[in-house]
Every structure is written in C-alpha cells, then in structure tokens.
C-alpha cells in the first residue's frame, strides 16, 4: 500500500511560526509533524509515500529529500504556490498509486496511534473509509455520522483527515483546484463510504493554542 501526506497548507493561524516554514514542518516535541507521520507509516509497513506541497514547498522538498534518511521512499508532488486543495492534489498525484487503494493523512495533524489500523482493505462496493474522532471544541457541529459502518454527512463525529480511497473515484478528472467535500457529499448520498472511530489520540495542530496542547501531551506521555 502507498500513502499520501497532505502538506500544502499555508497555516495562517500558526503565524508567525509559519511565516518562515510550512505548517507540516512545525515541530511538536522534538520533531516536525511530517516526521511523526513518516515514522508511524514506516512502522506500519508503508514505505512508499508521496508528499504534496505548495506554500514554501522547497523547504519540504529539501528537508525530506528522497526519504532515505527516514528509511522510506518519498515522492514529491509540488503544486505551485496556490495549491490544488485536497481532491485536486489527489488527482494530480494519482499515477503514484498505480490503481490501488491508497491512504491519505493530513500533514498538519498529530496522531498518537498505531497506523496499522489504517491498512484495512476497502470492500469492492465501497469507495472510501474515513477515520473519525469525537468532536473537539473547535468543531462541535461535527462532519460525519455513522449508520453502522456506513459514513454519512452529519453531526456525530469529526473527520480526522485520515482515510482510504479507491483510485477509480478520481480517475479521468481534470487536474485543477478542487476540494474533497463534493466527493463526500456524493458518497454520503450513495452510502458508498465507510467510517470508523480512530483508535488513538488525535490533534488538529491548527492554532498556537492547539500546538501548545500537543507539546503538553507529548511531554506528559514521554513520546
């Protein structure tokens, strides 16, 4: 299985830190967010990783290189300064996945969990599997609800940004700036999307306050 780490975000709410570095290179504990993800993917057996970038992309490319220093193989997908949003970024990177189901992780999150939970194969009749978390204070309205293992739009839980997708849902699409939400809306209506609760601790490192929360968590748990 191959994985994509989304690393194209600007990180406005993490300024002034992100004035000089892209958000996924912001350090938590002693390592950039991207490195935490790469190490956990490697431990789960995923060593073929694509990282997309836009804002200050050269810093990500230079820091990660080909991934050999982390014991993985990293392919870079540089999208230009404005980025392509999530769906556009996936479509642009589609050849990397070689037609197989693939994992996507948000680079601006911190997840204290075993990433092998993300390796569950998708059934033939399902196009995605979203990993959800309890609604945090900054998203109390939630994103999705579960009807058994079917994931639909609703207030029950928050999307962690980690998900498995089928290539066929993105094949033949134009490479352009495009969000994932229209895909989620379609799959929700079709009931072709699975979901389950993420087993572990999840943080969206989107603000200075949340960055401090992650650092406190890492310190308290000796990570």
Tab-separated table of C-alpha atoms in Angstrom:
chain	number	residue	atom	x	y	z
A	1	UNK	CA	0.000	0.000	0.000
A	2	UNK	CA	1.076	3.564	-0.712
A	3	UNK	CA	0.264	6.702	1.256
A	4	UNK	CA	-0.050	10.421	0.630
A	5	UNK	CA	0.661	13.051	3.266
A	6	UNK	CA	-1.114	16.344	2.620
A	7	UNK	CA	1.421	19.106	3.253
A	8	UNK	CA	0.290	22.012	1.064
A	9	UNK	CA	-1.405	24.141	3.734
A	10	UNK	CA	-0.461	27.743	4.471
A	11	UNK	CA	-1.076	27.713	8.239
A	12	UNK	CA	-2.327	31.275	8.678
A	13	UNK	CA	-3.425	30.668	12.269
A	14	UNK	CA	0.037	29.457	13.227
A	15	UNK	CA	1.707	32.714	12.281
A	16	UNK	CA	4.325	34.000	12.963
A	17	UNK	CA	5.809	30.466	13.048
A	18	UNK	CA	4.537	29.715	9.561
A	19	UNK	CA	5.855	32.951	8.099
A	20	UNK	CA	9.147	31.143	7.519
A	21	UNK	CA	8.291	27.421	7.476
A	22	UNK	CA	5.342	25.427	6.062
A	23	UNK	CA	2.876	24.174	8.648
A	24	UNK	CA	3.760	20.445	8.322
A	25	UNK	CA	7.369	21.257	9.267
A	26	UNK	CA	6.307	22.874	12.540
A	27	UNK	CA	7.919	20.918	15.370
A	28	UNK	CA	5.963	19.176	18.105
A	29	UNK	CA	8.041	17.531	20.750
A	30	UNK	CA	11.423	17.294	19.090
A	31	UNK	CA	10.295	16.530	15.524
A	32	UNK	CA	8.363	18.175	12.678
A	33	UNK	CA	4.789	16.950	12.247
A	34	UNK	CA	5.735	15.321	8.935
A	35	UNK	CA	8.405	13.185	10.575
A	36	UNK	CA	5.982	11.812	13.171
A	37	UNK	CA	3.710	10.662	10.326
A	38	UNK	CA	6.546	9.191	8.267
A	39	UNK	CA	7.906	7.192	11.189
A	40	UNK	CA	4.482	5.771	12.049
A	41	UNK	CA	3.744	4.896	8.430
A	42	UNK	CA	7.088	3.101	8.206
A	43	UNK	CA	6.367	1.184	11.407
A	44	UNK	CA	3.041	0.080	9.897
A	45	UNK	CA	4.881	-1.190	6.824
A	46	UNK	CA	4.124	1.677	4.439
A	47	UNK	CA	7.373	2.857	2.894
A	48	UNK	CA	6.179	4.334	-0.416
A	49	UNK	CA	4.987	7.838	0.472
A	50	UNK	CA	4.010	10.851	-1.624
A	51	UNK	CA	4.092	14.307	-0.045
A	52	UNK	CA	2.335	17.174	-1.800
A	53	UNK	CA	3.373	20.751	-1.110
A	54	UNK	CA	2.605	24.307	-2.187
A	55	UNK	CA	3.457	27.048	0.318
A	56	UNK	CA	7.267	27.149	0.841
A	57	UNK	CA	7.358	23.808	-0.923
A	58	UNK	CA	11.112	23.838	-1.488
A	59	UNK	CA	11.684	23.688	2.263
A	60	UNK	CA	9.667	20.454	2.423
A	61	UNK	CA	11.465	19.001	-0.602
A	62	UNK	CA	14.883	19.909	0.785
A	63	UNK	CA	14.131	18.621	4.287
A	64	UNK	CA	12.638	15.264	3.281
A	65	UNK	CA	14.735	14.591	0.198
A	66	UNK	CA	14.062	11.139	-1.230
A	67	UNK	CA	13.153	9.790	2.201
A	68	UNK	CA	16.207	7.567	2.520
A	69	UNK	CA	17.296	9.189	5.782
A	70	UNK	CA	13.952	8.069	7.252
A	71	UNK	CA	14.149	4.579	5.762
A	72	UNK	CA	11.335	5.190	3.273
A	73	UNK	CA	10.916	6.310	-0.339
A	74	UNK	CA	9.391	9.771	-0.722
A	75	UNK	CA	7.958	11.176	-3.944
A	76	UNK	CA	7.229	14.909	-4.062
A	77	UNK	CA	4.221	16.488	-5.739
A	78	UNK	CA	4.831	20.253	-5.888
A	79	UNK	CA	1.623	22.055	-6.775
A	80	UNK	CA	2.664	25.683	-7.083
A	81	UNK	CA	2.145	28.466	-4.583
A	82	UNK	CA	-1.672	28.361	-4.514
A	83	UNK	CA	-2.026	24.572	-4.201
A	84	UNK	CA	-4.758	22.351	-5.610
A	85	UNK	CA	-6.778	21.623	-2.438
A	86	UNK	CA	-7.277	18.015	-1.373
A	87	UNK	CA	-9.157	16.458	-4.301
A	88	UNK	CA	-7.052	18.348	-6.822
A	89	UNK	CA	-3.897	17.225	-5.070
A	90	UNK	CA	-5.043	13.590	-5.119
A	91	UNK	CA	-5.941	13.750	-8.815
A	92	UNK	CA	-2.559	15.292	-9.589
A	93	UNK	CA	-0.800	12.505	-7.667
A	94	UNK	CA	-2.972	9.657	-8.971
A	95	UNK	CA	-0.296	7.905	-11.096
A	96	UNK	CA	1.716	7.317	-7.907
A	97	UNK	CA	-0.943	4.940	-6.548
A	98	UNK	CA	-0.898	2.652	-9.614
A	99	UNK	CA	-4.638	1.980	-9.472
A	100	UNK	CA	-4.548	0.561	-5.947
A	101	UNK	CA	-6.394	1.704	-2.826
A	102	UNK	CA	-4.379	4.352	-1.021
A	103	UNK	CA	-4.128	6.073	2.340
A	104	UNK	CA	-4.223	9.839	2.842
A	105	UNK	CA	-3.105	11.572	6.060
A	106	UNK	CA	-3.345	15.275	6.893
A	107	UNK	CA	0.177	16.572	7.498
A	108	UNK	CA	-0.985	19.214	9.972
A	109	UNK	CA	-2.358	16.689	12.458
A	110	UNK	CA	-0.681	14.783	15.279
A	111	UNK	CA	-1.919	11.237	15.856
A	112	UNK	CA	-0.687	9.106	18.742
A	113	UNK	CA	-1.810	5.748	17.391
A	114	UNK	CA	-0.789	2.566	15.633
A	115	UNK	CA	-1.084	3.352	11.926
A	116	UNK	CA	-1.605	-0.306	11.033
A	117	UNK	CA	-5.292	0.333	11.800
A	118	UNK	CA	-5.412	2.264	8.510
A	119	UNK	CA	-4.496	-0.798	6.434
A	120	UNK	CA	-7.966	-2.360	6.415
A	121	UNK	CA	-8.826	-3.179	2.772
A	122	UNK	CA	-11.811	-1.462	1.201
A	123	UNK	CA	-14.709	-3.715	0.154
A	124	UNK	CA	-15.385	-3.752	-3.571
A	125	UNK	CA	-18.650	-1.827	-3.175
A	126	UNK	CA	-17.143	0.984	-1.066
A	127	UNK	CA	-15.078	3.885	-2.368
A	128	UNK	CA	-13.659	5.312	0.859
A	129	UNK	CA	-13.126	4.611	4.546
A	130	UNK	CA	-12.928	7.686	6.795
A	131	UNK	CA	-11.409	7.619	10.275
A	132	UNK	CA	-13.389	9.760	12.687
A	133	UNK	CA	-12.825	11.237	16.144
A	134	UNK	CA	-15.025	12.687	18.869
A	135	UNK	CA	-15.944	16.277	18.096
A	136	UNK	CA	-13.261	18.614	19.511
A	137	UNK	CA	-14.152	22.031	21.000
A	138	UNK	CA	-13.299	23.788	17.717
A	139	UNK	CA	-15.697	21.603	15.677
A	140	UNK	CA	-18.644	20.766	17.907
A	141	UNK	CA	-21.029	20.582	14.928
A	142	UNK	CA	-19.071	17.629	13.559
A	143	UNK	CA	-18.653	16.428	9.986
A	144	UNK	CA	-19.995	12.886	9.695
A	145	UNK	CA	-22.247	10.383	11.420
A	146	UNK	CA	-22.148	6.598	11.377
A	147	UNK	CA	-25.012	4.326	10.391
A	148	UNK	CA	-23.437	1.029	11.350
A	149	UNK	CA	-20.212	1.153	9.370
A	150	UNK	CA	-21.655	3.496	6.724
A	151	UNK	CA	-20.366	7.056	6.952
A	152	UNK	CA	-22.766	9.883	6.053
A	153	UNK	CA	-22.758	13.634	6.456
A	154	UNK	CA	-23.928	14.539	9.947
A	155	UNK	CA	-23.002	15.968	13.358
A	156	UNK	CA	-21.820	12.815	15.116
A	157	UNK	CA	-18.062	12.936	14.669
A	158	UNK	CA	-15.173	14.920	13.199
A	159	UNK	CA	-13.112	13.745	10.233
A	160	UNK	CA	-9.510	13.103	11.310
A	161	UNK	CA	-8.130	13.659	7.816
A	162	UNK	CA	-7.005	10.022	7.641
A	163	UNK	CA	-8.833	7.965	5.027
A	164	UNK	CA	-8.527	5.187	2.479
A	165	UNK	CA	-9.732	5.856	-1.063
A	166	UNK	CA	-10.212	3.967	-4.308
A	167	UNK	CA	-8.351	5.335	-7.319
A	168	UNK	CA	-11.324	4.844	-9.635
A	169	UNK	CA	-13.225	7.689	-7.963
A	170	UNK	CA	-10.595	10.188	-9.122
A	171	UNK	CA	-9.582	8.720	-12.470
A	172	UNK	CA	-10.271	10.781	-15.582
A	173	UNK	CA	-10.790	14.003	-13.626
A	174	UNK	CA	-9.192	17.298	-14.664
A	175	UNK	CA	-6.236	18.430	-12.556
A	176	UNK	CA	-7.498	21.658	-11.016
A	177	UNK	CA	-8.032	23.268	-7.631
A	178	UNK	CA	-10.789	21.158	-6.121
A	179	UNK	CA	-11.924	20.289	-2.558
A	180	UNK	CA	-12.982	16.839	-1.357
A	181	UNK	CA	-16.316	17.981	0.083
A	182	UNK	CA	-18.325	17.432	-3.145
A	183	UNK	CA	-16.993	13.863	-3.255
A	184	UNK	CA	-18.009	13.307	0.369
A	185	UNK	CA	-21.500	14.677	-0.340
A	186	UNK	CA	-21.889	12.320	-3.306
A	187	UNK	CA	-20.593	9.262	-1.460
A	188	UNK	CA	-22.778	10.081	1.529
A	189	UNK	CA	-25.915	10.103	-0.634
A	190	UNK	CA	-24.848	6.873	-2.340
A	191	UNK	CA	-23.958	5.266	1.021
A	192	UNK	CA	-20.752	4.094	-0.619
A	193	UNK	CA	-18.451	5.428	2.115
A	194	UNK	CA	-17.417	3.551	5.247
A	195	UNK	CA	-16.297	5.037	8.528
A	196	UNK	CA	-14.959	4.036	11.919
A	197	UNK	CA	-13.547	5.680	15.011
A	198	UNK	CA	-9.801	6.252	15.039
A	199	UNK	CA	-8.132	4.239	17.789
A	200	UNK	CA	-5.753	6.692	19.425
A	201	UNK	CA	-5.303	10.316	20.356
A	202	UNK	CA	-5.746	12.933	17.625
A	203	UNK	CA	-4.926	16.636	17.444
A	204	UNK	CA	-5.542	19.178	14.706
A	205	UNK	CA	-2.489	21.423	15.052
A	206	UNK	CA	-4.190	24.453	13.549
A	207	UNK	CA	-3.532	27.186	16.085
A	208	UNK	CA	-0.842	28.209	18.571
A	209	UNK	CA	-3.114	27.072	21.407
A	210	UNK	CA	-3.502	23.602	19.903
A	211	UNK	CA	0.206	23.420	19.159
A	212	UNK	CA	0.847	24.017	22.860
A	213	UNK	CA	-1.693	21.304	23.731
A	214	UNK	CA	0.170	18.775	21.578
A	215	UNK	CA	3.509	19.675	23.148
A	216	UNK	CA	1.997	19.274	26.613
A	217	UNK	CA	0.576	15.879	25.601
A	218	UNK	CA	3.897	14.673	24.194
A	219	UNK	CA	5.716	15.748	27.339
A	220	UNK	CA	3.150	14.146	29.650
A	221	UNK	CA	3.321	10.823	27.755
A	222	UNK	CA	7.107	10.806	27.222
A	223	UNK	CA	6.749	10.444	23.455
